[in-house]
Amino acid sequence: DGHGVEKDRGKDIYHMEEAAIGGHPNARYNLGVEENESGNIERAVKHFIIAATQGHDKSIKLLMAAYRSGMISKEDLATTLRAHQAAVDSAKSPQREEA
């Protein structure tokens, strides 16, 4: 958000996509938000699933809401929750717990 500089949404989306492909869960989540705001709910849910499997907590909250609205199956949600927990567990270490 620079002062006096136009925001280029195309470049913004491009760089989010590149970061998401590179494995950054926040970028994947942000793409889901963009898709959701554009009305592409199915694509948004896919982005949130990927972000959640990378350990992104906000994505889980959105997927729970999507489940309650019937946009994701119980099986897909359960699979995603297990993958999310595995990602969170793999990020834990005794050194991190002490810090």
Tab-separated table of N, CA, C and O in Angstrom:
chain	number	residue	atom	x	y	z
A	1	ASP	N	0.827	-1.180	0.000
A	1	ASP	CA	0.000	0.000	0.000
A	1	ASP	C	0.874	1.248	0.000
A	1	ASP	O	0.919	1.995	0.974
A	2	GLY	N	1.547	1.475	-1.105
A	2	GLY	CA	2.405	2.644	-1.224
A	2	GLY	C	1.597	3.896	-1.484
A	2	GLY	O	0.532	3.867	-2.095
A	3	HIS	N	2.091	4.997	-1.009
A	3	HIS	CA	1.413	6.278	-1.226
A	3	HIS	C	1.760	6.788	-2.621
A	3	HIS	O	2.907	6.822	-3.014
A	4	GLY	N	0.736	7.167	-3.366
A	4	GLY	CA	0.947	7.722	-4.693
A	4	GLY	C	1.245	6.686	-5.763
A	4	GLY	O	1.628	7.038	-6.867
A	5	VAL	N	1.074	5.413	-5.439
A	5	VAL	CA	1.346	4.339	-6.399
A	5	VAL	C	0.061	3.570	-6.636
A	5	VAL	O	-0.629	3.186	-5.691
A	6	GLU	N	-0.270	3.364	-7.914
A	6	GLU	CA	-1.469	2.594	-8.234
A	6	GLU	C	-1.267	1.132	-7.875
A	6	GLU	O	-0.183	0.587	-8.035
A	7	LYS	N	-2.330	0.520	-7.395
A	7	LYS	CA	-2.275	-0.896	-7.054
A	7	LYS	C	-2.624	-1.704	-8.300
A	7	LYS	O	-3.628	-1.451	-8.955
A	8	ASP	N	-1.788	-2.651	-8.640
A	8	ASP	CA	-1.980	-3.499	-9.814
A	8	ASP	C	-2.489	-4.861	-9.347
A	8	ASP	O	-1.720	-5.694	-8.885
A	9	ARG	N	-3.828	-5.075	-9.429
A	9	ARG	CA	-4.439	-6.328	-8.958
A	9	ARG	C	-3.903	-7.533	-9.716
A	9	ARG	O	-3.747	-8.598	-9.145
A	10	GLY	N	-3.626	-7.354	-10.987
A	10	GLY	CA	-3.093	-8.462	-11.776
A	10	GLY	C	-1.764	-8.950	-11.234
A	10	GLY	O	-1.546	-10.158	-11.075
A	11	LYS	N	-0.877	-8.019	-10.940
A	11	LYS	CA	0.421	-8.390	-10.370
A	11	LYS	C	0.259	-8.961	-8.970
A	11	LYS	O	0.959	-9.899	-8.589
A	12	ASP	N	-0.661	-8.390	-8.225
A	12	ASP	CA	-0.931	-8.865	-6.872
A	12	ASP	C	-1.350	-10.339	-6.903
A	12	ASP	O	-0.792	-11.168	-6.176
A	13	ILE	N	-2.307	-10.657	-7.757
A	13	ILE	CA	-2.787	-12.038	-7.884
A	13	ILE	C	-1.664	-12.936	-8.391
A	13	ILE	O	-1.467	-14.048	-7.881
A	14	TYR	N	-0.914	-12.488	-9.384
A	14	TYR	CA	0.195	-13.275	-9.932
A	14	TYR	C	1.172	-13.668	-8.832
A	14	TYR	O	1.573	-14.825	-8.709
A	15	HIS	N	1.560	-12.716	-8.015
A	15	HIS	CA	2.539	-12.991	-6.969
A	15	HIS	C	1.946	-13.875	-5.869
A	15	HIS	O	2.658	-14.726	-5.313
A	16	MET	N	0.661	-13.723	-5.584
A	16	MET	CA	0.014	-14.635	-4.628
A	16	MET	C	0.014	-16.057	-5.176
A	16	MET	O	0.268	-17.011	-4.442
A	17	GLU	N	-0.283	-16.191	-6.476
A	17	GLU	CA	-0.283	-17.523	-7.097
A	17	GLU	C	1.108	-18.149	-7.040
A	17	GLU	O	1.247	-19.331	-6.737
A	18	GLU	N	2.122	-17.355	-7.337
A	18	GLU	CA	3.495	-17.859	-7.288
A	18	GLU	C	3.862	-18.308	-5.872
A	18	GLU	O	4.481	-19.355	-5.688
A	19	ALA	N	3.490	-17.514	-4.896
A	19	ALA	CA	3.778	-17.875	-3.506
A	19	ALA	C	3.000	-19.126	-3.095
A	19	ALA	O	3.538	-19.999	-2.414
A	20	ALA	N	1.747	-19.216	-3.525
A	20	ALA	CA	0.925	-20.386	-3.194
A	20	ALA	C	1.527	-21.647	-3.800
A	20	ALA	O	1.625	-22.684	-3.135
A	21	ILE	N	1.959	-21.553	-5.053
A	21	ILE	CA	2.603	-22.690	-5.712
A	21	ILE	C	3.876	-23.069	-4.967
A	21	ILE	O	4.221	-24.251	-4.854
A	22	GLY	N	4.542	-22.061	-4.403
A	22	GLY	CA	5.764	-22.296	-3.636
A	22	GLY	C	5.515	-22.872	-2.249
A	22	GLY	O	6.459	-23.143	-1.514
A	23	GLY	N	4.249	-23.042	-1.881
A	23	GLY	CA	3.932	-23.685	-0.615
A	23	GLY	C	3.634	-22.760	0.548
A	23	GLY	O	3.652	-23.187	1.696
A	24	HIS	N	3.328	-21.506	0.272
A	24	HIS	CA	3.025	-20.565	1.352
A	24	HIS	C	1.529	-20.589	1.665
A	24	HIS	O	0.717	-20.148	0.842
A	25	PRO	N	1.146	-21.105	2.836
A	25	PRO	CA	-0.277	-21.244	3.152
A	25	PRO	C	-1.038	-19.928	3.225
A	25	PRO	O	-2.208	-19.876	2.858
A	26	ASN	N	-0.394	-18.839	3.682
A	26	ASN	CA	-1.097	-17.551	3.727
A	26	ASN	C	-1.473	-17.080	2.326
A	26	ASN	O	-2.555	-16.528	2.116
A	27	ALA	N	-0.587	-17.292	1.374
A	27	ALA	CA	-0.882	-16.916	-0.014
A	27	ALA	C	-2.038	-17.758	-0.547
A	27	ALA	O	-2.936	-17.239	-1.226
A	28	ARG	N	-2.032	-19.040	-0.223
A	28	ARG	CA	-3.110	-19.938	-0.680
A	28	ARG	C	-4.440	-19.483	-0.072
A	28	ARG	O	-5.464	-19.428	-0.755
A	29	TYR	N	-4.410	-19.157	1.205
A	29	TYR	CA	-5.604	-18.655	1.884
A	29	TYR	C	-6.102	-17.368	1.220
A	29	TYR	O	-7.296	-17.216	0.951
A	30	ASN	N	-5.180	-16.447	0.953
A	30	ASN	CA	-5.555	-15.181	0.317
A	30	ASN	C	-6.161	-15.400	-1.062
A	30	ASN	O	-7.097	-14.688	-1.456
A	31	LEU	N	-5.651	-16.379	-1.807
A	31	LEU	CA	-6.262	-16.701	-3.103
A	31	LEU	C	-7.685	-17.207	-2.908
A	31	LEU	O	-8.588	-16.878	-3.689
A	32	GLY	N	-7.889	-17.996	-1.855
A	32	GLY	CA	-9.240	-18.461	-1.544
A	32	GLY	C	-10.179	-17.312	-1.248
A	32	GLY	O	-11.324	-17.289	-1.704
A	33	VAL	N	-9.693	-16.345	-0.500
A	33	VAL	CA	-10.500	-15.161	-0.190
A	33	VAL	C	-10.838	-14.410	-1.480
A	33	VAL	O	-11.988	-14.002	-1.690
A	34	GLU	N	-9.843	-14.234	-2.347
A	34	GLU	CA	-10.075	-13.552	-3.638
A	34	GLU	C	-11.133	-14.284	-4.460
A	34	GLU	O	-12.038	-13.661	-5.030
A	35	GLU	N	-11.001	-15.618	-4.537
A	35	GLU	CA	-11.968	-16.410	-5.318
A	35	GLU	C	-13.365	-16.313	-4.709
A	35	GLU	O	-14.358	-16.199	-5.427
A	36	ASN	N	-13.430	-16.354	-3.386
A	36	ASN	CA	-14.713	-16.254	-2.709
A	36	ASN	C	-15.374	-14.910	-3.000
A	36	ASN	O	-16.566	-14.852	-3.310
A	37	GLU	N	-14.591	-13.835	-2.939
A	37	GLU	CA	-15.136	-12.503	-3.213
A	37	GLU	C	-15.562	-12.351	-4.669
A	37	GLU	O	-16.436	-11.548	-4.980
A	38	SER	N	-14.950	-13.143	-5.554
A	38	SER	CA	-15.310	-13.103	-6.973
A	38	SER	C	-16.481	-14.029	-7.294
A	38	SER	O	-16.901	-14.116	-8.432
A	39	GLY	N	-16.960	-14.752	-6.277
A	39	GLY	CA	-18.090	-15.650	-6.475
A	39	GLY	C	-17.707	-17.046	-6.922
A	39	GLY	O	-18.578	-17.858	-7.228
A	40	ASN	N	-16.414	-17.345	-6.959
A	40	ASN	CA	-15.942	-18.676	-7.359
A	40	ASN	C	-15.779	-19.539	-6.109
A	40	ASN	O	-14.668	-19.853	-5.674
A	41	ILE	N	-16.900	-19.943	-5.544
A	41	ILE	CA	-16.906	-20.618	-4.251
A	41	ILE	C	-16.168	-21.959	-4.308
A	41	ILE	O	-15.397	-22.277	-3.398
A	42	GLU	N	-16.384	-22.735	-5.358
A	42	GLU	CA	-15.720	-24.039	-5.453
A	42	GLU	C	-14.205	-23.882	-5.487
A	42	GLU	O	-13.481	-24.638	-4.833
A	43	ARG	N	-13.721	-22.917	-6.246
A	43	ARG	CA	-12.268	-22.668	-6.297
A	43	ARG	C	-11.765	-22.168	-4.955
A	43	ARG	O	-10.682	-22.536	-4.506
A	44	ALA	N	-12.560	-21.317	-4.301
A	44	ALA	CA	-12.176	-20.808	-2.984
A	44	ALA	C	-12.022	-21.956	-2.001
A	44	ALA	O	-11.022	-22.032	-1.275
A	45	VAL	N	-12.982	-22.877	-2.001
A	45	VAL	CA	-12.929	-24.026	-1.091
A	45	VAL	C	-11.684	-24.861	-1.369
A	45	VAL	O	-10.999	-25.301	-0.431
A	46	LYS	N	-11.340	-25.052	-2.629
A	46	LYS	CA	-10.135	-25.816	-2.967
A	46	LYS	C	-8.884	-25.135	-2.410
A	46	LYS	O	-7.997	-25.801	-1.874
A	47	HIS	N	-8.817	-23.819	-2.541
A	47	HIS	CA	-7.665	-23.088	-1.989
A	47	HIS	C	-7.625	-23.233	-0.466
A	47	HIS	O	-6.554	-23.446	0.109
A	48	PHE	N	-8.785	-23.131	0.190
A	48	PHE	CA	-8.820	-23.254	1.645
A	48	PHE	C	-8.421	-24.657	2.089
A	48	PHE	O	-7.742	-24.812	3.110
A	49	ILE	N	-8.810	-25.674	1.326
A	49	ILE	CA	-8.416	-27.048	1.662
A	49	ILE	C	-6.899	-27.185	1.596
A	49	ILE	O	-6.269	-27.736	2.499
A	50	ILE	N	-6.310	-26.671	0.539
A	50	ILE	CA	-4.853	-26.766	0.390
A	50	ILE	C	-4.161	-26.008	1.523
A	50	ILE	O	-3.215	-26.518	2.135
A	51	ALA	N	-4.616	-24.796	1.825
A	51	ALA	CA	-4.006	-24.021	2.904
A	51	ALA	C	-4.150	-24.746	4.244
A	51	ALA	O	-3.206	-24.781	5.037
A	52	ALA	N	-5.313	-25.337	4.469
A	52	ALA	CA	-5.541	-26.057	5.727
A	52	ALA	C	-4.615	-27.262	5.848
A	52	ALA	O	-4.088	-27.533	6.932
A	53	THR	N	-4.386	-27.962	4.745
A	53	THR	CA	-3.499	-29.122	4.805
A	53	THR	C	-2.048	-28.705	5.030
A	53	THR	O	-1.217	-29.540	5.380
A	54	GLN	N	-1.779	-27.411	4.878
A	54	GLN	CA	-0.449	-26.873	5.160
A	54	GLN	C	-0.382	-26.281	6.573
A	54	GLN	O	0.603	-25.667	6.936
A	55	GLY	N	-1.461	-26.462	7.344
A	55	GLY	CA	-1.469	-26.014	8.729
A	55	GLY	C	-2.079	-24.648	8.978
A	55	GLY	O	-1.937	-24.092	10.053
A	56	HIS	N	-2.787	-24.097	8.006
A	56	HIS	CA	-3.372	-22.753	8.132
A	56	HIS	C	-4.685	-22.817	8.914
A	56	HIS	O	-5.673	-23.386	8.452
A	57	ASP	N	-4.710	-22.215	10.108
A	57	ASP	CA	-5.859	-22.311	11.009
A	57	ASP	C	-7.103	-21.579	10.519
A	57	ASP	O	-8.216	-22.087	10.670
A	58	LYS	N	-6.954	-20.381	9.953
A	58	LYS	CA	-8.127	-19.633	9.479
A	58	LYS	C	-8.870	-20.402	8.394
A	58	LYS	O	-10.090	-20.305	8.282
A	59	SER	N	-8.123	-21.152	7.594
A	59	SER	CA	-8.762	-21.940	6.531
A	59	SER	C	-9.682	-22.996	7.127
A	59	SER	O	-10.754	-23.264	6.586
A	60	ILE	N	-9.273	-23.578	8.242
A	60	ILE	CA	-10.117	-24.579	8.901
A	60	ILE	C	-11.442	-23.942	9.318
A	60	ILE	O	-12.510	-24.525	9.117
A	61	LYS	N	-11.374	-22.758	9.880
A	61	LYS	CA	-12.602	-22.080	10.314
A	61	LYS	C	-13.539	-21.839	9.127
A	61	LYS	O	-14.749	-22.049	9.225
A	62	LEU	N	-12.985	-21.421	8.007
A	62	LEU	CA	-13.815	-21.182	6.819
A	62	LEU	C	-14.376	-22.486	6.259
A	62	LEU	O	-15.511	-22.528	5.790
A	63	LEU	N	-13.579	-23.542	6.321
A	63	LEU	CA	-14.056	-24.840	5.829
A	63	LEU	C	-15.161	-25.396	6.722
A	63	LEU	O	-16.082	-26.055	6.228
A	64	MET	N	-15.075	-25.141	8.014
A	64	MET	CA	-16.152	-25.576	8.912
A	64	MET	C	-17.461	-24.867	8.523
A	64	MET	O	-18.516	-25.487	8.483
A	65	ALA	N	-17.360	-23.584	8.231
A	65	ALA	CA	-18.538	-22.831	7.792
A	65	ALA	C	-19.031	-23.358	6.448
A	65	ALA	O	-20.239	-23.482	6.227
A	66	ALA	N	-18.098	-23.692	5.558
A	66	ALA	CA	-18.481	-24.240	4.253
A	66	ALA	C	-19.191	-25.582	4.426
A	66	ALA	O	-20.150	-25.879	3.712
A	67	TYR	N	-18.737	-26.375	5.374
A	67	TYR	CA	-19.394	-27.658	5.654
A	67	TYR	C	-20.826	-27.425	6.142
A	67	TYR	O	-21.758	-28.074	5.670
A	68	ARG	N	-20.984	-26.486	7.065
A	68	ARG	CA	-22.320	-26.194	7.586
A	68	ARG	C	-23.256	-25.688	6.482
A	68	ARG	O	-24.463	-25.881	6.558
A	69	SER	N	-22.680	-25.068	5.457
A	69	SER	CA	-23.485	-24.561	4.335
A	69	SER	C	-23.649	-25.596	3.227
A	69	SER	O	-24.264	-25.304	2.208
A	70	GLY	N	-23.031	-26.769	3.406
A	70	GLY	CA	-23.162	-27.837	2.417
A	70	GLY	C	-22.225	-27.715	1.231
A	70	GLY	O	-22.426	-28.365	0.209
A	71	MET	N	-21.162	-26.899	1.361
A	71	MET	CA	-20.239	-26.698	0.239
A	71	MET	C	-19.071	-27.687	0.242
A	71	MET	O	-18.317	-27.726	-0.721
A	72	ILE	N	-18.921	-28.446	1.327
A	72	ILE	CA	-17.855	-29.436	1.417
A	72	ILE	C	-18.438	-30.658	2.135
A	72	ILE	O	-19.239	-30.508	3.068
A	73	SER	N	-18.058	-31.821	1.683
A	73	SER	CA	-18.607	-33.041	2.275
A	73	SER	C	-17.968	-33.331	3.626
A	73	SER	O	-16.866	-32.840	3.936
A	74	LYS	N	-18.640	-34.137	4.411
A	74	LYS	CA	-18.118	-34.539	5.715
A	74	LYS	C	-16.795	-35.280	5.555
A	74	LYS	O	-15.861	-35.073	6.327
A	75	GLU	N	-16.710	-36.127	4.526
A	75	GLU	CA	-15.490	-36.892	4.275
A	75	GLU	C	-14.323	-35.983	3.906
A	75	GLU	O	-13.215	-36.159	4.401
A	76	ASP	N	-14.576	-35.011	3.024
A	76	ASP	CA	-13.520	-34.070	2.629
A	76	ASP	C	-13.064	-33.230	3.819
A	76	ASP	O	-11.869	-32.970	3.983
A	77	LEU	N	-14.011	-32.819	4.648
A	77	LEU	CA	-13.659	-32.041	5.827
A	77	LEU	C	-12.819	-32.880	6.785
A	77	LEU	O	-11.791	-32.412	7.294
A	78	ALA	N	-13.229	-34.129	7.013
A	78	ALA	CA	-12.485	-35.003	7.925
A	78	ALA	C	-11.062	-35.248	7.415
A	78	ALA	O	-10.095	-35.192	8.189
A	79	THR	N	-10.928	-35.483	6.126
A	79	THR	CA	-9.605	-35.693	5.532
A	79	THR	C	-8.742	-34.451	5.702
A	79	THR	O	-7.560	-34.534	6.049
A	80	THR	N	-9.336	-33.293	5.472
A	80	THR	CA	-8.616	-32.030	5.603
A	80	THR	C	-8.207	-31.784	7.051
A	80	THR	O	-7.083	-31.346	7.318
A	81	LEU	N	-9.093	-32.076	7.988
A	81	LEU	CA	-8.765	-31.899	9.408
A	81	LEU	C	-7.594	-32.778	9.825
A	81	LEU	O	-6.701	-32.337	10.561
A	82	ARG	N	-7.575	-34.025	9.338
A	82	ARG	CA	-6.448	-34.925	9.662
A	82	ARG	C	-5.149	-34.397	9.067
A	82	ARG	O	-4.105	-34.403	9.729
A	83	ALA	N	-5.200	-33.930	7.833
A	83	ALA	CA	-3.999	-33.390	7.187
A	83	ALA	C	-3.529	-32.117	7.894
A	83	ALA	O	-2.322	-31.900	8.061
A	84	HIS	N	-4.473	-31.286	8.313
A	84	HIS	CA	-4.128	-30.067	9.050
A	84	HIS	C	-3.406	-30.422	10.344
A	84	HIS	O	-2.364	-29.847	10.667
A	85	GLN	N	-3.963	-31.382	11.077
A	85	GLN	CA	-3.342	-31.776	12.341
A	85	GLN	C	-1.951	-32.343	12.115
A	85	GLN	O	-1.025	-32.059	12.870
A	86	ALA	N	-1.783	-33.136	11.062
A	86	ALA	CA	-0.467	-33.693	10.743
A	86	ALA	C	0.532	-32.577	10.429
A	86	ALA	O	1.693	-32.632	10.858
A	87	ALA	N	0.088	-31.549	9.701
A	87	ALA	CA	0.974	-30.425	9.372
A	87	ALA	C	1.354	-29.654	10.634
A	87	ALA	O	2.513	-29.277	10.814
A	88	VAL	N	0.388	-29.445	11.512
A	88	VAL	CA	0.660	-28.727	12.764
A	88	VAL	C	1.621	-29.547	13.627
A	88	VAL	O	2.588	-29.012	14.176
A	89	ASP	N	1.373	-30.850	13.716
A	89	ASP	CA	2.231	-31.716	14.522
A	89	ASP	C	3.653	-31.769	13.974
A	89	ASP	O	4.613	-31.791	14.744
A	90	SER	N	3.793	-31.768	12.659
A	90	SER	CA	5.133	-31.856	12.066
A	90	SER	C	5.931	-30.579	12.283
A	90	SER	O	7.156	-30.595	12.251
A	91	ALA	N	5.225	-29.468	12.521
A	91	ALA	CA	5.913	-28.199	12.755
A	91	ALA	C	6.358	-28.049	14.207
A	91	ALA	O	7.138	-27.166	14.526
A	92	LYS	N	5.859	-28.917	15.072
A	92	LYS	CA	6.226	-28.840	16.488
A	92	LYS	C	7.598	-29.471	16.702
A	92	LYS	O	7.962	-30.450	16.060
A	93	SER	N	8.338	-28.908	17.621
A	93	SER	CA	9.628	-29.471	18.005
A	93	SER	C	9.921	-29.032	19.439
A	93	SER	O	9.393	-28.016	19.900
A	94	PRO	N	10.744	-29.777	20.148
A	94	PRO	CA	11.086	-29.367	21.521
A	94	PRO	C	11.692	-27.961	21.558
A	94	PRO	O	11.406	-27.191	22.482
A	95	GLN	N	12.498	-27.622	20.539
A	95	GLN	CA	13.110	-26.300	20.515
A	95	GLN	C	12.053	-25.211	20.371
A	95	GLN	O	12.132	-24.156	21.000
A	96	ARG	N	11.055	-25.449	19.530
A	96	ARG	CA	9.995	-24.461	19.347
A	96	ARG	C	9.140	-24.337	20.610
A	96	ARG	O	8.685	-23.272	20.952
A	97	GLU	N	8.897	-25.465	21.256
A	97	GLU	CA	8.077	-25.446	22.468
A	97	GLU	C	8.757	-24.617	23.554
A	97	GLU	O	8.095	-23.934	24.327
A	98	GLU	N	10.091	-24.661	23.631
A	98	GLU	CA	10.842	-23.912	24.634
A	98	GLU	C	10.883	-22.417	24.315
A	98	GLU	O	10.969	-21.602	25.208
A	99	ALA	N	10.823	-22.080	23.036
A	99	ALA	CA	10.987	-20.670	22.613
A	99	ALA	C	9.802	-19.815	22.913
A	99	ALA	O	8.844	-19.955	23.409
